[in-house]
Amino acid sequence: MRVIGIETSCDETGVAIYDRDEGLLGHALYSQIELHQAYGGVVPELASRDHIRRLIPLLRQVLEQSSTSRAQINGIAYTGGPGLVGALLVGASFGRSLAWSWGVPAVAVHHLEGHLLAPMLEAAPPSAPFLALLVSGGHTLLIRVDGIGQYQILGETLDDAVGEAFDKTAKLLGLGYPGGPALERLAAQGDAGRFRFPRPMTDRPGLDFSFSGLKTYAMNTLQAQGGTSSGETQGDEQFRGDVACAFQQAAVETLAIKCRRALQQTGLSRLVIAGGVGANSSLRERLNLLGQELGVSLYYPRLEFCTDNGAMIAYAGCLRLEAGQTEGPAFNARARWPIDELQGLRAEG
Ligand code: KG4
Ligand code: ZN
């Protein structure tokens, strides 16, 4: 079975082709970062319009890259949600129309299931059951995965997602959008011993997170030292680096504390890290240490598949289509879509 995956949930247009026997045959990504940079964040209407412009050239590119003709395609998978509804509608209507005109089935893929399963595209994929830490711009979740579609949420953020906290703190530090990678670079110059930020919600039992206070703590630290909260930080480079470093350390340590707790509570011996913040090297180093200490194996997608991409959608869609999941001709686009509403599959990949 050979499936096209289409991702348009936010600010990246991704198209990929996955073959059940041959693996990932091609993938292409167009990032809208430059388009949104001037606004300091994603402008939903601009995102939708740009997805329209990019989809056909990207599709042509992956078909060519993988020497695939349309007759070889057995299905279309598109991101059905959660995400920006206008952006989702572009991918959903494109994917559905393509499926209809090529006479193949289509399936709406849950964006977070895509992220969760991205490590399956690597050489030594994890087998279920495993614990997954899903850290993106919109979500922070600890999930117990017992099979494809069998997801139990163990903990989640009560306010900002960790990626959102990175982005907002980066803005306070006068860094551009997207803030996560820029903050990581600035933090590398910081002195880890200068400030100690709190580790939110780690002093009480439970696996939920709260990251909005960390951003406020960063703002207060900046203000107390003469920085402004408007993004025009007056502080010198070293001071800004020290704040970035303290923020990153607190975010990473908080995630590590909750992962340790979840691993100990569940007794699981495999940990998957997925989503954009999973690209953060300080988080990777910290979790690697935790893994060594607890005898837990860690699994990451390759860096380019931590952030949004079409490959993870093609993979998840292929499993669902292969298991016979079908849907009517109406297309699905859901801004909100709880992952634990997904149907489990008998076949495991
Ligand atoms: O998974 P993703 O591409 O999109 C969503 O589904 O949200 O994640 C994007 C998020 C952004 O908040 C971005 O700042 C963050 O991931 N991010 C990082 C890094 N790379 C991306 N955060 C910290 N360190 C990074 N290296
Ligand atoms: Zn994502």
mmCIF file of C-alpha atoms and ligand atoms in Angstrom:
data_model
loop_
_atom_site.group_PDB
_atom_site.id
_atom_site.type_symbol
_atom_site.label_atom_id
_atom_site.label_comp_id
_atom_site.label_asym_id
_atom_site.label_seq_id
_atom_site.Cartn_x
_atom_site.Cartn_y
_atom_site.Cartn_z
ATOM 1 C CA MET A 1 0.000 0.000 0.000
ATOM 2 C CA ARG A 2 1.347 3.421 -1.016
ATOM 3 C CA VAL A 3 -0.105 6.551 0.561
ATOM 4 C CA ILE A 4 0.302 10.292 0.102
ATOM 5 C CA GLY A 5 0.402 12.326 3.341
ATOM 6 C CA ILE A 6 -0.602 15.981 3.439
ATOM 7 C CA GLU A 7 0.116 18.240 6.432
ATOM 8 C CA THR A 8 -1.302 21.775 6.610
ATOM 9 C CA SER A 9 -2.345 22.230 10.241
ATOM 10 C CA CYS A 10 -0.257 25.330 10.964
ATOM 11 C CA ASP A 11 2.630 27.089 9.234
ATOM 12 C CA GLU A 12 4.301 24.240 7.377
ATOM 13 C CA THR A 13 3.083 22.613 4.180
ATOM 14 C CA GLY A 14 4.279 19.014 4.084
ATOM 15 C CA VAL A 15 3.695 16.319 1.469
ATOM 16 C CA ALA A 16 5.159 12.797 1.575
ATOM 17 C CA ILE A 17 4.746 9.321 0.114
ATOM 18 C CA TYR A 18 4.973 6.272 2.353
ATOM 19 C CA ASP A 19 4.943 2.684 1.145
ATOM 20 C CA ARG A 20 4.135 -0.107 3.616
ATOM 21 C CA ASP A 21 6.826 -2.377 2.140
ATOM 22 C CA GLU A 22 9.400 0.102 0.939
ATOM 23 C CA GLY A 23 9.114 2.768 3.660
ATOM 24 C CA LEU A 24 9.309 6.500 3.138
ATOM 25 C CA LEU A 25 9.800 7.170 -0.582
ATOM 26 C CA GLY A 26 9.797 10.940 -0.662
ATOM 27 C CA HIS A 27 8.935 13.992 1.369
ATOM 28 C CA ALA A 28 8.936 17.733 0.833
ATOM 29 C CA LEU A 29 8.293 20.604 3.173
ATOM 30 C CA TYR A 30 7.683 24.284 2.723
ATOM 31 C CA SER A 31 8.043 26.374 5.865
ATOM 32 C CA GLN A 32 6.144 29.663 6.070
ATOM 33 C CA ILE A 33 8.490 31.100 8.713
ATOM 34 C CA GLU A 34 9.521 34.061 6.551
ATOM 35 C CA LEU A 35 5.922 34.877 5.736
ATOM 36 C CA HIS A 36 4.922 35.178 9.397
ATOM 37 C CA GLN A 37 8.182 36.567 10.790
ATOM 38 C CA ALA A 38 7.189 40.196 10.308
ATOM 39 C CA TYR A 39 4.116 39.632 12.496
ATOM 40 C CA GLY A 40 5.933 37.826 15.310
ATOM 41 C CA GLY A 41 3.658 34.779 15.044
ATOM 42 C CA VAL A 42 1.424 32.789 12.702
ATOM 43 C CA VAL A 43 -1.280 34.788 10.892
ATOM 44 C CA PRO A 44 -3.956 32.136 10.205
ATOM 45 C CA GLU A 45 -5.385 33.669 7.018
ATOM 46 C CA LEU A 46 -1.945 34.082 5.461
ATOM 47 C CA ALA A 47 -1.130 30.495 6.428
ATOM 48 C CA SER A 48 -4.234 29.145 4.649
ATOM 49 C CA ARG A 49 -3.529 31.099 1.464
ATOM 50 C CA ASP A 50 0.069 29.963 1.360
ATOM 51 C CA HIS A 51 -0.878 26.294 1.790
ATOM 52 C CA ILE A 52 -3.027 26.676 -1.343
ATOM 53 C CA ARG A 53 -0.040 28.016 -3.279
ATOM 54 C CA ARG A 54 2.365 25.289 -2.134
ATOM 55 C CA LEU A 55 0.406 22.025 -2.242
ATOM 56 C CA ILE A 56 0.456 21.264 -5.962
ATOM 57 C CA PRO A 57 4.186 22.033 -6.510
ATOM 58 C CA LEU A 58 5.085 19.949 -3.435
ATOM 59 C CA LEU A 59 2.920 17.049 -4.601
ATOM 60 C CA ARG A 60 4.584 17.125 -8.030
ATOM 61 C CA GLN A 61 7.973 17.194 -6.336
ATOM 62 C CA VAL A 62 7.390 14.100 -4.175
ATOM 63 C CA LEU A 63 5.800 12.119 -7.009
ATOM 64 C CA GLU A 64 8.866 12.847 -9.115
ATOM 65 C CA GLN A 65 11.320 12.224 -6.266
ATOM 66 C CA SER A 66 9.835 8.801 -5.591
ATOM 67 C CA SER A 67 9.207 7.920 -9.264
ATOM 68 C CA THR A 68 5.590 7.308 -8.366
ATOM 69 C CA SER A 69 2.779 7.544 -10.870
ATOM 70 C CA ARG A 70 -0.736 8.303 -9.733
ATOM 71 C CA ALA A 71 -1.791 4.717 -10.573
ATOM 72 C CA GLN A 72 0.525 3.484 -7.797
ATOM 73 C CA ILE A 73 -1.203 5.534 -5.105
ATOM 74 C CA ASN A 74 -3.646 3.572 -2.929
ATOM 75 C CA GLY A 75 -4.835 6.298 -0.603
ATOM 76 C CA ILE A 76 -4.567 9.873 0.610
ATOM 77 C CA ALA A 77 -4.017 10.877 4.233
ATOM 78 C CA TYR A 78 -4.480 14.465 5.305
ATOM 79 C CA THR A 79 -4.236 16.159 8.691
ATOM 80 C CA GLY A 80 -7.814 16.456 9.957
ATOM 81 C CA GLY A 81 -6.935 18.335 13.160
ATOM 82 C CA PRO A 82 -6.246 19.702 15.647
ATOM 83 C CA GLY A 83 -4.893 22.937 14.223
ATOM 84 C CA LEU A 84 -5.857 26.214 12.558
ATOM 85 C CA VAL A 85 -9.197 25.449 10.971
ATOM 86 C CA GLY A 86 -8.625 27.466 7.789
ATOM 87 C CA ALA A 87 -5.247 25.842 7.227
ATOM 88 C CA LEU A 88 -6.718 22.390 7.927
ATOM 89 C CA LEU A 89 -9.548 23.021 5.459
ATOM 90 C CA VAL A 90 -7.033 23.617 2.667
ATOM 91 C CA GLY A 91 -5.307 20.267 3.180
ATOM 92 C CA ALA A 92 -8.561 18.433 3.819
ATOM 93 C CA SER A 93 -10.331 19.728 0.711
ATOM 94 C CA PHE A 94 -7.217 19.181 -1.410
ATOM 95 C CA GLY A 95 -6.689 15.652 -0.081
ATOM 96 C CA ARG A 96 -10.322 14.672 -0.436
ATOM 97 C CA SER A 97 -10.579 16.077 -3.975
ATOM 98 C CA LEU A 98 -7.410 14.278 -5.019
ATOM 99 C CA ALA A 99 -8.729 11.012 -3.574
ATOM 100 C CA TRP A 100 -12.044 11.454 -5.352
ATOM 101 C CA SER A 101 -10.478 12.242 -8.717
ATOM 102 C CA TRP A 102 -7.944 9.382 -8.456
ATOM 103 C CA GLY A 103 -10.568 6.938 -7.191
ATOM 104 C CA VAL A 104 -8.770 6.034 -3.939
ATOM 105 C CA PRO A 105 -9.853 6.277 -0.286
ATOM 106 C CA ALA A 106 -8.899 9.188 1.950
ATOM 107 C CA VAL A 107 -8.465 9.353 5.695
ATOM 108 C CA ALA A 108 -8.229 12.237 8.159
ATOM 109 C CA VAL A 109 -5.189 11.798 10.409
ATOM 110 C CA HIS A 110 -4.931 13.228 13.907
ATOM 111 C CA HIS A 111 -1.940 15.594 13.893
ATOM 112 C CA LEU A 112 -0.717 14.406 17.296
ATOM 113 C CA GLU A 113 -0.989 10.756 16.302
ATOM 114 C CA GLY A 114 1.285 11.727 13.422
ATOM 115 C CA HIS A 115 3.823 13.241 15.852
ATOM 116 C CA LEU A 116 3.535 10.236 18.201
ATOM 117 C CA LEU A 117 4.244 7.757 15.429
ATOM 118 C CA ALA A 118 7.055 9.749 13.761
ATOM 119 C CA PRO A 119 9.774 7.672 15.545
ATOM 120 C CA MET A 120 8.341 4.634 13.711
ATOM 121 C CA LEU A 121 9.945 6.004 10.541
ATOM 122 C CA GLU A 122 13.407 5.418 12.030
ATOM 123 C CA ALA A 123 15.612 2.345 11.750
ATOM 124 C CA ALA A 124 14.914 0.903 15.229
ATOM 125 C CA PRO A 125 11.315 1.845 15.999
ATOM 126 C CA PRO A 126 9.802 1.396 19.469
ATOM 127 C CA SER A 127 7.182 -1.271 20.043
ATOM 128 C CA ALA A 128 4.092 -0.735 22.184
ATOM 129 C CA PRO A 129 3.498 -0.299 25.027
ATOM 130 C CA PHE A 130 5.502 2.881 25.580
ATOM 131 C CA LEU A 131 5.295 6.250 27.260
ATOM 132 C CA ALA A 132 5.226 9.256 24.930
ATOM 133 C CA LEU A 133 6.147 12.812 25.805
ATOM 134 C CA LEU A 134 4.524 14.998 23.182
ATOM 135 C CA VAL A 135 5.875 18.531 23.287
ATOM 136 C CA SER A 136 4.841 20.954 20.577
ATOM 137 C CA GLY A 137 3.715 24.537 20.109
ATOM 138 C CA GLY A 138 0.128 23.668 20.967
ATOM 139 C CA HIS A 139 0.378 20.615 23.242
ATOM 140 C CA THR A 140 2.254 19.138 26.181
ATOM 141 C CA LEU A 141 1.090 15.609 26.870
ATOM 142 C CA LEU A 142 2.261 12.455 28.592
ATOM 143 C CA ILE A 143 0.530 9.552 26.878
ATOM 144 C CA ARG A 144 0.510 5.845 27.511
ATOM 145 C CA VAL A 145 0.514 4.128 24.104
ATOM 146 C CA ASP A 146 -0.691 0.521 24.046
ATOM 147 C CA GLY A 147 -1.022 0.259 20.272
ATOM 148 C CA ILE A 148 -2.000 2.348 17.271
ATOM 149 C CA GLY A 149 -4.971 4.454 18.331
ATOM 150 C CA GLN A 150 -4.801 3.202 21.912
ATOM 151 C CA TYR A 151 -3.834 6.335 23.752
ATOM 152 C CA GLN A 152 -4.385 7.160 27.388
ATOM 153 C CA ILE A 153 -3.559 10.693 28.454
ATOM 154 C CA LEU A 154 -1.681 10.571 31.775
ATOM 155 C CA GLY A 155 -0.857 14.254 32.045
ATOM 156 C CA GLU A 156 -1.288 17.483 30.119
ATOM 157 C CA THR A 157 -0.728 21.185 30.462
ATOM 158 C CA LEU A 158 -3.340 23.198 32.278
ATOM 159 C CA ASP A 159 -2.385 26.393 30.424
ATOM 160 C CA ASP A 160 0.426 27.118 27.922
ATOM 161 C CA ALA A 161 2.116 24.338 25.970
ATOM 162 C CA VAL A 162 5.857 24.121 26.554
ATOM 163 C CA GLY A 163 6.592 25.200 22.954
ATOM 164 C CA GLU A 164 4.279 28.167 23.446
ATOM 165 C CA ALA A 165 6.198 29.088 26.618
ATOM 166 C CA PHE A 166 9.468 28.906 24.633
ATOM 167 C CA ASP A 167 7.950 31.130 21.928
ATOM 168 C CA LYS A 168 6.538 33.699 24.372
ATOM 169 C CA THR A 169 9.721 33.867 26.438
ATOM 170 C CA ALA A 170 11.750 34.219 23.247
ATOM 171 C CA LYS A 171 9.573 37.187 22.304
ATOM 172 C CA LEU A 172 10.228 38.792 25.696
ATOM 173 C CA LEU A 173 13.934 38.344 25.000
ATOM 174 C CA GLY A 174 13.554 40.159 21.694
ATOM 175 C CA LEU A 175 14.063 37.009 19.617
ATOM 176 C CA GLY A 176 12.201 36.318 16.388
ATOM 177 C CA TYR A 177 9.554 33.761 15.562
ATOM 178 C CA PRO A 178 9.645 30.791 15.966
ATOM 179 C CA GLY A 179 11.214 31.350 19.340
ATOM 180 C CA GLY A 180 12.193 27.835 20.451
ATOM 181 C CA PRO A 181 15.307 27.322 18.318
ATOM 182 C CA ALA A 182 16.402 30.970 18.799
ATOM 183 C CA LEU A 183 16.018 30.702 22.579
ATOM 184 C CA GLU A 184 18.042 27.489 22.562
ATOM 185 C CA ARG A 185 20.873 29.270 20.729
ATOM 186 C CA LEU A 186 20.820 32.224 23.138
ATOM 187 C CA ALA A 187 20.697 29.900 26.173
ATOM 188 C CA ALA A 188 23.924 28.241 24.999
ATOM 189 C CA GLN A 189 25.755 31.493 25.878
ATOM 190 C CA GLY A 190 24.064 31.785 29.272
ATOM 191 C CA ASP A 191 25.407 31.112 32.736
ATOM 192 C CA ALA A 192 23.367 28.270 34.210
ATOM 193 C CA GLY A 193 24.152 29.283 37.779
ATOM 194 C CA ARG A 194 22.918 32.898 37.680
ATOM 195 C CA PHE A 195 19.139 32.491 37.996
ATOM 196 C CA ARG A 196 17.049 29.602 39.207
ATOM 197 C CA PHE A 197 13.503 29.547 37.831
ATOM 198 C CA PRO A 198 10.780 27.435 39.525
ATOM 199 C CA ARG A 199 9.826 23.941 38.295
ATOM 200 C CA PRO A 200 6.039 24.389 38.102
ATOM 201 C CA MET A 201 3.768 21.758 39.666
ATOM 202 C CA THR A 202 6.589 19.400 40.566
ATOM 203 C CA ASP A 203 6.092 19.806 44.333
ATOM 204 C CA ARG A 204 2.707 18.094 44.250
ATOM 205 C CA PRO A 205 1.679 14.657 42.995
ATOM 206 C CA GLY A 206 0.312 14.182 39.483
ATOM 207 C CA LEU A 207 1.502 14.362 35.914
ATOM 208 C CA ASP A 208 -0.063 17.619 34.725
ATOM 209 C CA PHE A 209 1.993 20.640 33.688
ATOM 210 C CA SER A 210 1.684 24.416 33.864
ATOM 211 C CA PHE A 211 4.056 26.569 31.844
ATOM 212 C CA SER A 212 2.466 30.009 31.796
ATOM 213 C CA GLY A 213 4.053 30.998 35.130
ATOM 214 C CA LEU A 214 7.530 30.326 33.765
ATOM 215 C CA LYS A 215 7.064 32.929 31.055
ATOM 216 C CA THR A 216 5.848 35.420 33.711
ATOM 217 C CA TYR A 217 8.862 34.582 35.859
ATOM 218 C CA ALA A 218 11.102 35.360 32.884
ATOM 219 C CA MET A 219 9.265 38.656 32.342
ATOM 220 C CA ASN A 220 9.649 39.646 35.991
ATOM 221 C CA THR A 221 13.343 38.756 35.970
ATOM 222 C CA LEU A 222 13.862 40.865 32.855
ATOM 223 C CA GLN A 223 11.929 43.800 34.287
ATOM 224 C CA ALA A 224 13.681 43.638 37.630
ATOM 225 C CA GLN A 225 17.010 43.925 35.840
ATOM 226 C CA GLY A 226 16.016 46.754 33.536
ATOM 227 C CA GLY A 227 14.736 44.818 30.524
ATOM 228 C CA THR A 228 11.318 45.698 29.134
ATOM 229 C CA SER A 229 8.453 43.314 28.460
ATOM 230 C CA SER A 230 7.826 44.737 25.001
ATOM 231 C CA GLY A 231 10.362 42.612 23.192
ATOM 232 C CA GLU A 232 12.926 45.433 23.144
ATOM 233 C CA THR A 233 15.145 44.030 25.821
ATOM 234 C CA GLN A 234 17.676 46.533 27.105
ATOM 235 C CA GLY A 235 19.706 43.965 28.966
ATOM 236 C CA ASP A 236 23.083 43.041 27.595
ATOM 237 C CA GLU A 237 23.634 39.823 25.655
ATOM 238 C CA GLN A 238 25.050 37.968 28.673
ATOM 239 C CA PHE A 239 22.055 38.855 30.846
ATOM 240 C CA ARG A 240 19.578 37.785 28.162
ATOM 241 C CA GLY A 241 21.532 34.555 27.715
ATOM 242 C CA ASP A 242 21.389 33.913 31.468
ATOM 243 C CA VAL A 243 17.585 34.389 31.486
ATOM 244 C CA ALA A 244 17.171 32.129 28.424
ATOM 245 C CA CYS A 245 19.349 29.502 30.067
ATOM 246 C CA ALA A 246 17.392 29.619 33.358
ATOM 247 C CA PHE A 247 14.081 29.350 31.488
ATOM 248 C CA GLN A 248 15.245 26.428 29.358
ATOM 249 C CA GLN A 249 16.697 24.609 32.352
ATOM 250 C CA ALA A 250 13.447 24.991 34.295
ATOM 251 C CA ALA A 251 11.303 23.816 31.356
ATOM 252 C CA VAL A 252 13.575 20.840 30.644
ATOM 253 C CA GLU A 253 13.887 19.834 34.303
ATOM 254 C CA THR A 254 10.095 20.041 34.764
ATOM 255 C CA LEU A 255 9.555 17.743 31.766
ATOM 256 C CA ALA A 256 12.213 15.334 33.062
ATOM 257 C CA ILE A 257 10.675 15.214 36.559
ATOM 258 C CA LYS A 258 7.246 14.345 35.125
ATOM 259 C CA CYS A 259 8.700 11.758 32.724
ATOM 260 C CA ARG A 260 10.492 10.067 35.623
ATOM 261 C CA ARG A 261 7.264 10.025 37.620
ATOM 262 C CA ALA A 262 5.225 8.635 34.712
ATOM 263 C CA LEU A 263 7.827 5.936 33.962
ATOM 264 C CA GLN A 264 7.919 4.891 37.607
ATOM 265 C CA GLN A 265 4.123 4.869 37.915
ATOM 266 C CA THR A 266 3.508 2.872 34.753
ATOM 267 C CA GLY A 267 6.587 0.640 34.857
ATOM 268 C CA LEU A 268 7.043 1.241 31.110
ATOM 269 C CA SER A 269 10.556 0.754 29.758
ATOM 270 C CA ARG A 270 10.358 2.758 26.522
ATOM 271 C CA LEU A 271 10.022 6.533 26.173
ATOM 272 C CA VAL A 272 9.177 8.293 22.909
ATOM 273 C CA ILE A 273 9.776 12.032 22.577
ATOM 274 C CA ALA A 274 7.845 13.752 19.806
ATOM 275 C CA GLY A 275 6.863 17.232 18.653
ATOM 276 C CA GLY A 276 8.830 20.402 17.903
ATOM 277 C CA VAL A 277 10.365 20.872 21.366
ATOM 278 C CA GLY A 278 11.782 17.347 21.025
ATOM 279 C CA ALA A 279 14.384 18.991 18.752
ATOM 280 C CA ASN A 280 15.832 20.821 21.788
ATOM 281 C CA SER A 281 19.264 19.376 22.522
ATOM 282 C CA SER A 282 19.205 20.284 26.203
ATOM 283 C CA LEU A 283 15.949 18.301 26.587
ATOM 284 C CA ARG A 284 17.450 15.381 24.672
ATOM 285 C CA GLU A 285 20.563 15.359 26.851
ATOM 286 C CA ARG A 286 18.531 15.501 30.061
ATOM 287 C CA LEU A 287 16.157 12.725 29.010
ATOM 288 C CA ASN A 288 19.045 10.573 27.792
ATOM 289 C CA LEU A 289 20.505 10.806 31.310
ATOM 290 C CA LEU A 290 17.139 9.881 32.796
ATOM 291 C CA GLY A 291 16.876 6.925 30.431
ATOM 292 C CA GLN A 292 20.329 5.670 31.445
ATOM 293 C CA GLU A 293 19.522 6.066 35.116
ATOM 294 C CA LEU A 294 16.188 4.199 34.906
ATOM 295 C CA GLY A 295 17.204 1.645 32.284
ATOM 296 C CA VAL A 296 14.623 3.049 29.877
ATOM 297 C CA SER A 297 15.190 3.136 26.083
ATOM 298 C CA LEU A 298 14.576 6.451 24.360
ATOM 299 C CA TYR A 299 13.215 7.001 20.865
ATOM 300 C CA TYR A 300 13.203 10.239 18.883
ATOM 301 C CA PRO A 301 12.222 11.044 15.350
ATOM 302 C CA ARG A 302 15.068 12.469 13.235
ATOM 303 C CA LEU A 303 15.297 16.243 13.810
ATOM 304 C CA GLU A 304 13.387 17.241 10.668
ATOM 305 C CA PHE A 305 10.475 15.000 11.708
ATOM 306 C CA CYS A 306 10.218 16.484 15.224
ATOM 307 C CA THR A 307 8.510 19.536 13.762
ATOM 308 C CA ASP A 308 5.525 19.365 11.416
ATOM 309 C CA ASN A 309 5.936 17.275 8.269
ATOM 310 C CA GLY A 310 4.013 15.205 5.734
ATOM 311 C CA ALA A 311 5.918 11.965 6.418
ATOM 312 C CA MET A 312 4.301 11.349 9.810
ATOM 313 C CA ILE A 313 0.851 11.921 8.288
ATOM 314 C CA ALA A 314 1.546 9.540 5.381
ATOM 315 C CA TYR A 315 2.751 6.888 7.868
ATOM 316 C CA ALA A 316 -0.197 7.175 10.293
ATOM 317 C CA GLY A 317 -2.668 7.360 7.380
ATOM 318 C CA CYS A 318 -1.159 4.284 5.737
ATOM 319 C CA LEU A 319 -1.666 2.229 8.922
ATOM 320 C CA ARG A 320 -5.268 3.401 9.229
ATOM 321 C CA LEU A 321 -6.123 2.787 5.572
ATOM 322 C CA GLU A 322 -4.419 -0.590 5.665
ATOM 323 C CA ALA A 323 -6.537 -1.544 8.682
ATOM 324 C CA GLY A 324 -9.605 -0.731 6.599
ATOM 325 C CA GLN A 325 -10.530 2.558 8.205
ATOM 326 C CA THR A 326 -12.716 4.444 5.789
ATOM 327 C CA GLU A 327 -14.808 7.570 5.966
ATOM 328 C CA GLY A 328 -17.596 9.098 3.933
ATOM 329 C CA PRO A 329 -17.018 11.667 1.186
ATOM 330 C CA ALA A 330 -17.325 14.637 3.571
ATOM 331 C CA PHE A 331 -13.983 15.965 4.674
ATOM 332 C CA ASN A 332 -12.974 16.362 8.276
ATOM 333 C CA ALA A 333 -11.316 19.444 9.708
ATOM 334 C CA ARG A 334 -11.435 19.874 13.463
ATOM 335 C CA ALA A 335 -9.689 22.720 15.255
ATOM 336 C CA ARG A 336 -10.053 20.701 18.471
ATOM 337 C CA TRP A 337 -9.893 16.918 18.477
ATOM 338 C CA PRO A 338 -9.001 15.077 21.718
ATOM 339 C CA ILE A 339 -6.508 12.313 20.902
ATOM 340 C CA ASP A 340 -8.140 9.824 23.260
ATOM 341 C CA GLU A 341 -11.255 9.884 21.039
ATOM 342 C CA LEU A 342 -9.349 7.998 18.332
ATOM 343 C CA GLN A 343 -10.353 4.516 17.332
ATOM 344 C CA GLY A 344 -7.831 1.796 18.142
ATOM 345 C CA LEU A 345 -6.462 -0.419 15.383
ATOM 346 C CA ARG A 346 -6.018 -4.127 15.748
ATOM 347 C CA ALA A 347 -2.949 -4.196 13.516
ATOM 348 C CA GLU A 348 0.091 -2.713 15.189
ATOM 349 C CA GLY A 349 2.892 -1.070 13.300
HETATM 350 O O1 KG4 B 1 5.447 20.229 16.448
HETATM 351 P P1 KG4 B 1 5.590 21.629 15.962
HETATM 352 O O2 KG4 B 1 6.381 21.870 14.701
HETATM 353 O O3 KG4 B 1 4.212 22.307 15.713
HETATM 354 C C1 KG4 B 1 3.091 22.106 16.487
HETATM 355 O O4 KG4 B 1 2.387 21.103 16.237
HETATM 356 O O5 KG4 B 1 2.929 22.940 17.394
HETATM 357 O O6 KG4 B 1 6.236 22.440 17.186
HETATM 358 C C2 KG4 B 1 6.544 23.780 17.089
HETATM 359 C C3 KG4 B 1 7.054 24.241 18.445
HETATM 360 C C4 KG4 B 1 7.276 25.750 18.519
HETATM 361 O O7 KG4 B 1 6.742 26.227 19.727
HETATM 362 C C5 KG4 B 1 8.797 25.870 18.481
HETATM 363 O O8 KG4 B 1 9.286 27.048 19.111
HETATM 364 C C6 KG4 B 1 9.207 24.627 19.220
HETATM 365 O O9 KG4 B 1 8.329 23.629 18.747
HETATM 366 N N1 KG4 B 1 10.603 24.252 18.935
HETATM 367 C C7 KG4 B 1 11.579 24.260 19.865
HETATM 368 C C8 KG4 B 1 12.774 23.892 19.196
HETATM 369 N N2 KG4 B 1 12.465 23.663 17.869
HETATM 370 C C9 KG4 B 1 11.131 23.879 17.735
HETATM 371 N N3 KG4 B 1 11.555 24.547 21.172
HETATM 372 C C10 KG4 B 1 12.728 24.473 21.861
HETATM 373 N N4 KG4 B 1 13.897 24.141 21.288
HETATM 374 C C11 KG4 B 1 13.978 23.840 19.967
HETATM 375 N N5 KG4 B 1 15.143 23.510 19.405
HETATM 376 ZN ZN ZN B 2 2.834 19.677 15.172
#
